[in-house]
Short mmCIF file of C-alpha atoms in Angstrom, two decimals:
data_model
loop_
_atom_site.label_atom_id
_atom_site.label_comp_id
_atom_site.label_asym_id
_atom_site.label_seq_id
_atom_site.Cartn_x
_atom_site.Cartn_y
_atom_site.Cartn_z
CA MET A 825 -8.50 54.27 14.02
CA SER A 826 -5.44 52.99 12.18
CA THR A 827 -5.88 49.71 10.35
CA ASP A 828 -2.21 48.78 10.51
CA GLY A 829 -1.23 49.45 14.13
CA ARG A 830 0.44 52.78 13.49
CA THR A 831 0.07 55.79 15.78
CA ALA A 832 0.91 59.40 14.96
CA LEU A 833 1.83 61.50 17.99
CA ARG A 834 1.11 65.06 16.93
CA ASN A 835 2.40 68.22 18.57
CA VAL A 836 5.20 66.59 20.55
CA ARG A 837 8.38 68.41 21.50
CA VAL A 838 11.14 65.86 21.01
CA PHE A 839 14.23 65.73 23.22
CA ASP A 840 17.12 65.35 20.77
CA GLY A 841 19.83 64.83 23.38
CA LYS A 842 20.43 68.55 23.79
CA ARG A 843 17.08 70.36 23.89
CA LEU A 844 13.36 70.10 23.24
CA GLY A 845 12.44 70.89 19.65
CA GLU A 846 9.43 72.64 18.20
CA PRO A 847 6.16 70.67 18.11
CA ARG A 848 6.08 68.02 15.39
CA THR A 849 4.71 64.57 14.60
CA VAL A 850 6.35 61.27 15.56
CA VAL A 851 4.99 58.02 14.13
CA ILE A 852 4.97 54.70 15.97
CA ASP A 853 5.00 51.98 13.31
CA GLY A 854 4.84 48.61 15.01
CA ALA A 855 7.91 48.18 17.20
CA LEU A 856 9.80 51.00 15.51
CA ILE A 857 9.61 54.73 14.97
CA GLY A 858 8.32 55.40 11.46
CA ASP A 859 8.04 58.44 9.22
CA ASP A 860 4.69 58.17 7.43
CA PRO A 861 1.66 59.42 9.38
CA ALA A 862 -0.84 58.71 6.60
CA GLY A 863 -3.68 56.55 7.91
CA ALA A 864 -2.26 56.31 11.43
CA GLU A 865 -4.34 56.74 14.56
CA GLU A 866 -3.70 60.26 15.78
CA ILE A 867 -2.97 61.40 19.33
CA ASP A 868 -2.66 65.13 19.99
CA ALA A 869 0.06 65.55 22.63
CA ALA A 870 -0.65 69.29 22.96
CA GLY A 871 3.02 70.21 23.27
CA ALA A 872 4.07 67.51 25.75
CA ALA A 873 7.73 66.45 25.83
CA LEU A 874 8.65 63.19 24.09
CA LEU A 875 11.77 61.48 25.43
CA PRO A 876 13.51 58.28 24.41
CA GLY A 877 12.54 55.51 26.81
CA LEU A 878 14.72 55.66 29.90
CA ILE A 879 17.53 53.19 30.58
CA ASP A 880 18.35 52.16 34.15
CA ALA A 881 22.00 51.12 33.99
CA HIS A 882 21.95 49.07 37.21
CA VAL A 883 19.00 46.92 38.23
CA HIS A 884 18.38 43.44 39.61
CA LEU A 885 15.43 41.58 38.13
CA HIS A 886 13.67 38.57 39.59
CA ASP A 887 10.61 38.06 37.40
CA PRO A 888 8.69 39.66 34.51
CA GLY A 889 6.70 41.72 37.02
CA ASN A 890 9.86 43.73 37.69
CA LEU A 891 10.10 44.55 33.97
CA ALA A 892 6.45 45.62 34.00
CA ALA A 893 7.11 47.88 36.99
CA LEU A 894 10.03 49.54 35.20
CA ALA A 895 7.87 50.22 32.16
CA THR A 896 5.10 51.94 34.12
CA TRP A 897 7.64 54.60 35.08
CA GLY A 898 8.98 55.07 31.56
CA VAL A 899 12.03 52.86 32.06
CA THR A 900 12.03 50.83 28.86
CA THR A 901 15.40 49.09 29.29
CA GLY A 902 16.76 47.51 32.46
CA LEU A 903 20.44 46.58 32.56
CA ASP A 904 20.53 43.73 35.06
CA MET A 905 23.74 43.24 37.01
CA ALA A 906 23.30 39.68 38.30
CA CYS A 907 20.71 37.12 37.28
CA TRP A 908 20.63 33.34 37.48
CA PRO A 909 19.78 30.51 36.93
CA ALA A 910 19.32 30.13 33.19
CA GLU A 911 15.58 29.49 33.56
CA ARG A 912 15.08 32.88 35.21
CA VAL A 913 17.12 34.63 32.55
CA ALA A 914 15.05 32.94 29.83
CA SER A 915 11.75 33.99 31.41
CA LEU A 916 12.90 37.59 31.52
CA ARG A 917 14.19 37.58 27.96
CA GLU A 918 10.88 36.19 26.74
CA ALA A 919 8.71 38.74 28.56
CA GLY A 920 6.87 40.98 26.11
CA GLY A 921 5.10 44.29 26.36
CA ALA A 922 7.38 45.60 29.09
CA ALA A 923 10.92 46.87 29.58
CA ASP A 924 13.69 45.21 27.58
CA PHE A 925 16.09 43.03 29.58
CA ARG A 926 19.89 42.76 29.34
CA THR A 927 22.03 40.91 31.86
CA ALA A 928 25.47 39.94 33.10
CA GLY A 929 24.19 36.58 34.30
CA LEU A 930 26.13 35.18 37.23
CA PRO A 931 28.61 37.69 38.70
CA ALA A 932 32.26 36.92 39.43
CA ILE A 933 32.96 37.22 43.16
CA GLY A 934 35.59 36.33 45.74
CA PRO A 935 35.27 33.71 48.49
CA GLY A 936 34.37 36.26 51.19
CA GLY A 937 32.37 39.44 51.48
CA HIS A 938 28.63 40.04 51.27
CA HIS A 939 28.08 38.44 47.86
CA ALA A 940 29.67 35.15 48.90
CA ARG A 941 27.14 34.94 51.75
CA MET A 942 24.09 35.60 49.60
CA PRO A 943 21.63 32.67 49.69
CA GLY A 944 21.74 30.65 46.51
CA MET A 945 25.03 32.06 45.22
CA PRO A 946 26.58 29.18 43.21
CA PRO A 947 30.16 28.19 44.07
CA GLU A 948 31.09 28.63 40.40
CA ALA A 949 30.76 32.41 40.88
CA VAL A 950 34.01 32.48 42.88
CA ILE A 951 37.20 33.38 41.03
CA LEU A 952 40.62 33.20 42.68
CA THR A 953 42.98 33.02 39.71
CA ALA A 954 43.30 34.31 36.18
CA ALA A 955 42.35 30.85 34.94
CA ASP A 956 39.18 30.98 37.04
CA ALA A 957 38.36 34.36 35.52
CA ARG A 958 38.79 33.09 31.98
CA ARG A 959 36.58 30.07 32.70
CA HIS A 960 33.94 32.36 34.18
CA VAL A 961 33.85 34.55 31.09
CA GLU A 962 33.80 31.54 28.78
CA ALA A 963 30.81 30.10 30.64
CA ARG A 964 28.90 33.38 30.68
CA ALA A 965 29.59 34.00 27.00
CA ALA A 966 28.26 30.53 26.19
CA GLU A 967 25.07 31.47 28.04
CA GLY A 968 24.67 34.56 25.87
CA VAL A 969 25.15 37.29 28.47
CA ASP A 970 25.29 40.90 27.34
CA TYR A 971 28.27 41.94 29.51
CA ILE A 972 30.31 40.68 32.47
CA LYS A 973 29.92 41.69 36.13
CA GLY A 974 32.70 41.49 38.69
CA VAL A 975 32.63 42.32 42.39
CA ALA A 976 35.67 44.09 43.87
CA GLU A 977 36.43 44.22 47.58
CA ALA A 978 39.28 46.07 49.26
CA PRO A 979 42.40 43.92 49.68
CA GLY A 980 41.88 41.44 52.51
CA GLU A 981 38.08 41.75 52.48
CA GLY A 982 37.26 38.58 50.56
CA GLY A 983 37.00 39.72 46.96
CA PRO A 984 38.79 38.37 43.90
CA PRO A 985 42.54 39.06 43.83
CA ALA A 986 43.53 42.01 41.68
CA ASP A 987 45.14 39.83 39.01
CA ALA A 988 41.98 37.72 38.72
CA LEU A 989 39.86 40.84 38.31
CA ARG A 990 42.16 42.18 35.59
CA ALA A 991 42.04 38.80 33.86
CA LEU A 992 38.24 38.91 33.98
CA VAL A 993 38.22 42.23 32.12
CA GLU A 994 40.79 41.04 29.58
CA ALA A 995 38.93 37.79 28.91
CA ALA A 996 35.66 39.65 28.50
CA ARG A 997 37.21 41.85 25.82
CA GLU A 998 38.40 38.76 23.96
CA TYR A 999 34.74 37.76 23.73
CA GLY A 1000 33.64 41.25 22.72
CA LEU A 1001 32.04 41.93 26.11
CA LYS A 1002 32.36 44.90 28.44
CA THR A 1003 32.79 44.59 32.20
CA ILE A 1004 31.07 46.33 35.09
CA VAL A 1005 32.79 46.12 38.48
CA HIS A 1006 30.96 46.65 41.77
CA ALA A 1007 32.96 48.78 44.22
CA ALA A 1008 31.43 50.12 47.44
CA THR A 1009 34.54 51.06 49.47
CA PRO A 1010 37.55 53.24 48.60
CA GLY A 1011 39.92 50.27 48.39
CA ALA A 1012 37.51 48.32 46.21
CA TYR A 1013 37.02 51.36 44.01
CA THR A 1014 40.75 51.63 43.37
CA MET A 1015 40.88 47.94 42.51
CA ALA A 1016 37.94 48.33 40.12
CA VAL A 1017 39.57 51.27 38.37
CA GLU A 1018 42.91 49.45 38.11
CA SER A 1019 41.19 46.37 36.65
CA GLY A 1020 40.53 48.36 33.49
CA ALA A 1021 36.79 47.67 33.58
CA GLU A 1022 34.69 49.87 31.32
CA PHE A 1023 32.26 50.68 34.14
CA VAL A 1024 32.58 51.11 37.91
CA THR A 1025 29.30 50.92 39.78
CA HIS A 1026 28.38 52.39 43.20
CA THR A 1027 30.01 55.20 45.16
CA PRO A 1028 31.89 54.58 48.43
CA ILE A 1029 29.93 55.84 51.42
CA ALA A 1030 32.85 56.34 53.80
CA GLY A 1031 36.21 57.56 52.56
CA GLY A 1032 35.00 58.59 49.14
CA VAL A 1033 36.51 58.28 45.69
CA ARG A 1034 40.22 59.01 45.76
CA ALA A 1035 41.60 61.78 43.57
CA HIS A 1036 43.93 59.43 41.70
CA ASP A 1037 40.97 57.19 40.83
CA VAL A 1038 39.04 60.15 39.42
CA ALA A 1039 42.04 61.08 37.26
CA ALA A 1040 42.60 57.50 36.16
CA MET A 1041 38.97 57.03 35.15
CA ARG A 1042 39.00 60.22 33.12
CA SER A 1043 42.24 59.22 31.40
CA ALA A 1044 41.03 55.69 30.60
CA GLY A 1045 37.53 56.71 29.53
CA GLN A 1046 35.91 54.60 32.24
CA ARG A 1047 32.31 55.35 33.16
CA SER A 1048 30.65 55.65 36.56
CA ILE A 1049 27.24 54.24 37.52
CA PRO A 1050 27.06 55.77 41.02
CA THR A 1051 23.68 54.35 42.23
CA ILE A 1052 23.21 57.25 44.66
CA THR A 1053 19.74 55.95 45.51
CA MET A 1054 21.17 52.72 46.91
CA MET A 1055 23.89 54.54 48.83
CA GLU A 1056 21.21 56.77 50.38
CA ALA A 1057 19.11 53.70 51.26
CA LEU A 1058 22.10 52.04 52.94
CA LEU A 1059 22.76 55.14 55.01
CA THR A 1060 19.13 55.31 56.08
CA ALA A 1061 18.99 51.63 57.03
CA PHE A 1062 22.28 51.22 58.85
CA MET A 1063 22.80 54.60 60.51
CA THR A 1064 19.85 54.20 62.86
CA SER A 1065 21.73 55.69 65.81
CA GLY A 1066 23.18 59.15 66.00
CA PRO A 1067 21.80 62.41 64.66
CA PRO A 1068 20.21 62.62 61.19
CA SER A 1069 22.87 65.19 60.37
CA GLY A 1070 25.41 62.35 60.30
CA ARG A 1071 23.54 60.59 57.51
CA ALA A 1072 23.13 63.87 55.67
CA ASP A 1073 26.85 64.56 55.91
CA LEU A 1074 27.75 61.15 54.46
CA LEU A 1075 25.19 61.49 51.67
CA GLY A 1076 26.68 64.90 50.99
CA GLU A 1077 30.08 63.23 50.57
CA VAL A 1078 28.60 60.76 48.07
CA LEU A 1079 26.98 63.61 46.14
CA GLY A 1080 30.26 65.49 46.26
CA ASP A 1081 32.12 62.51 44.79
CA VAL A 1082 29.62 62.20 41.95
CA GLY A 1083 30.01 65.90 41.30
CA ARG A 1084 33.81 65.61 41.25
CA LEU A 1085 33.68 62.70 38.81
CA HIS A 1086 31.32 64.62 36.57
CA ARG A 1087 33.34 67.84 36.62
CA ALA A 1088 36.50 65.88 35.84
CA GLY A 1089 34.89 64.57 32.67
CA VAL A 1090 34.03 61.04 33.79
CA GLU A 1091 30.82 59.99 32.07
CA ILE A 1092 28.02 59.38 34.57
CA LEU A 1093 25.24 56.88 33.78
CA ALA A 1094 22.00 56.78 35.75
CA GLY A 1095 21.49 53.54 37.65
CA THR A 1096 19.64 52.68 40.84
CA ASP A 1097 20.46 49.13 41.99
CA ALA A 1098 16.68 48.60 42.02
CA ASN A 1099 15.80 45.18 43.38
CA ALA A 1100 13.08 43.21 45.11
CA GLU A 1101 15.28 40.34 46.26
CA PRO A 1102 14.99 39.13 49.87
CA SER A 1103 18.74 38.52 49.83
CA GLY A 1104 19.53 41.93 48.37
CA PRO A 1105 21.16 44.67 50.45
CA LEU A 1106 17.97 46.75 50.60
CA PRO A 1107 14.81 46.86 48.48
CA VAL A 1108 14.76 49.75 46.01
CA PRO A 1109 11.60 50.04 43.87
CA HIS A 1110 11.86 49.37 40.16
CA GLY A 1111 11.07 52.35 37.98
CA GLU A 1112 10.21 55.10 40.45
CA SER A 1113 13.71 54.97 41.89
CA LEU A 1114 15.25 56.16 38.63
CA HIS A 1115 13.33 59.43 38.92
CA HIS A 1116 14.64 59.76 42.48
CA GLU A 1117 18.15 59.08 41.17
CA PHE A 1118 17.67 61.98 38.75
CA GLU A 1119 16.85 64.29 41.64
CA LEU A 1120 19.95 63.17 43.54
CA MET A 1121 22.08 63.66 40.43
CA ALA A 1122 20.76 67.21 40.25
CA ARG A 1123 21.87 67.74 43.84
CA ALA A 1124 25.32 66.50 42.76
CA GLY A 1125 25.50 69.36 40.28
CA MET A 1126 24.34 67.82 37.02
CA THR A 1127 21.98 69.81 34.79
CA PRO A 1128 18.61 68.40 33.69
CA VAL A 1129 19.90 67.89 30.14
CA GLU A 1130 22.97 66.05 31.43
CA ILE A 1131 20.75 63.86 33.59
CA LEU A 1132 18.42 63.03 30.70
CA ARG A 1133 21.43 62.08 28.58
CA SER A 1134 22.69 59.85 31.39
CA ALA A 1135 19.56 57.69 31.03
CA THR A 1136 19.10 57.79 27.25
CA VAL A 1137 21.77 58.38 24.63
CA LEU A 1138 24.81 57.81 26.87
CA PRO A 1139 23.96 54.32 28.21
CA ALA A 1140 22.66 53.31 24.77
CA ARG A 1141 26.01 54.27 23.28
CA ALA A 1142 28.10 52.84 26.13
CA PHE A 1143 26.38 49.44 26.10
CA GLY A 1144 26.12 49.18 22.31
CA LEU A 1145 22.32 49.48 22.24
CA VAL A 1146 22.30 51.03 18.78
CA ASP A 1147 18.53 50.80 18.31
CA ARG A 1148 17.52 53.08 21.19
CA GLY A 1149 18.41 56.20 23.16
CA ALA A 1150 17.09 58.62 20.52
CA VAL A 1151 13.79 59.50 18.85
CA ARG A 1152 14.20 59.11 15.11
CA PRO A 1153 12.86 56.87 12.32
CA GLY A 1154 14.14 53.31 12.38
CA MET A 1155 14.85 53.32 16.11
CA ARG A 1156 13.02 51.09 18.56
CA ALA A 1157 9.76 52.75 19.62
CA ASP A 1158 10.71 53.05 23.29
CA LEU A 1159 9.13 56.36 24.21
CA LEU A 1160 8.16 58.41 27.25
CA LEU A 1161 5.68 61.29 26.98
CA VAL A 1162 5.68 63.73 29.90
CA ASN A 1163 4.08 67.04 30.77
CA GLY A 1164 6.26 70.06 31.41
CA ASP A 1165 9.85 70.66 30.35
CA PRO A 1166 12.30 68.12 31.84
CA THR A 1167 15.23 69.99 30.27
CA ARG A 1168 14.53 72.76 32.78
CA ASP A 1169 12.98 70.83 35.68
CA ILE A 1170 14.09 67.21 36.00
CA THR A 1171 11.14 66.37 38.26
CA ALA A 1172 8.92 66.71 35.16
CA THR A 1173 9.93 63.15 34.23
CA ARG A 1174 7.55 61.98 36.95
CA ASP A 1175 4.53 63.63 35.27
CA ILE A 1176 4.04 60.79 32.81
CA ARG A 1177 1.30 60.89 30.18
CA ALA A 1178 2.18 57.81 28.16
CA VAL A 1179 4.80 55.09 27.71
CA TRP A 1180 5.57 52.77 24.81
CA CYS A 1181 7.89 49.75 24.95
CA ALA A 1182 8.83 48.68 21.41
CA GLY A 1183 5.59 50.31 20.28
CA HIS A 1184 3.47 48.57 22.91
CA PRO A 1185 1.49 51.08 25.02
CA VAL A 1186 1.98 50.78 28.78
CA THR A 1187 -0.28 52.35 31.39
CA PRO A 1188 1.82 54.74 33.52
CA ALA A 1189 2.07 54.01 37.24
CA ALA A 1190 0.33 57.25 38.20
CA ARG A 1191 -2.69 56.32 36.08
CA ARG A 1192 -3.14 52.80 37.37
CA GLU A 1193 -5.97 51.88 39.67
CA PRO A 1194 -4.80 51.75 43.34
#
């Protein structure tokens, strides 16, 4: 046994963002990846694949148990897209031994639409003017949020006016923050793209992503977090009448839109909209859902390597998480050890052998007692 808390993982094939390498040794030294195996406790991985811990780029977190659930599935960072009040945010930031937490805090919404009717949504979330948007960003920045979240609705559907949404993005940049805009309909999607936000999340179910929005996103370097899992869940829940083929056709349109965005060169980040909130649109399980998202992304035409990048190096780079997303000395020891070769078969990410969050070992979901 190591006397200093170090662990040497021998015979691991490391995913370097492009491929799996030849078997080698990776050292976990406290919360970081080290480079000296001398005296460390040894674990023979027998050629298993070692990935950077996964990043879910769209979750909703209610309590530390959600972070623990993420970790059991190898999701070591959860990017929360709406969390309040401050006491809840603090409890999640202080949680140890589980997935790392980042948040937008309170989202910016309009006076109508689904979000305005959510139980417990504070009136201060509503923005109607550019001045409102600037005040919202100032308040969130004072709270220490990691980025800003806005909710777009098609014109006339109760969301923030277009000028307020643009002001939100501009104000966020003045504070060094990036903005994610929710857009679940074609009109809302256009508004989100035209706001200049760095990220557009969701994929319209009916009507799809318009060609000019695809081109604009590519030109501006905007990223998509399509949350196909949530769109599939919505179709399943609300299309209870009619033939199953109708749901399949609409899901096929969503997958087609994600494929078009990807082929056009728009960067796709893996996110699920995982939540356990009673007031949420639909419950989506934390952790397991990201592996399902991977499978849907494959159906949209992305390769296993592209999918792995969408949940490791790409979100780390996009959100400025410079200490993760890769397996190399000095990086945070967020690690996922799996059997098989996920660069060839993305479903191999489900066959989890071990997980570490900042060097802390986590028992995988599949190995927990029922």
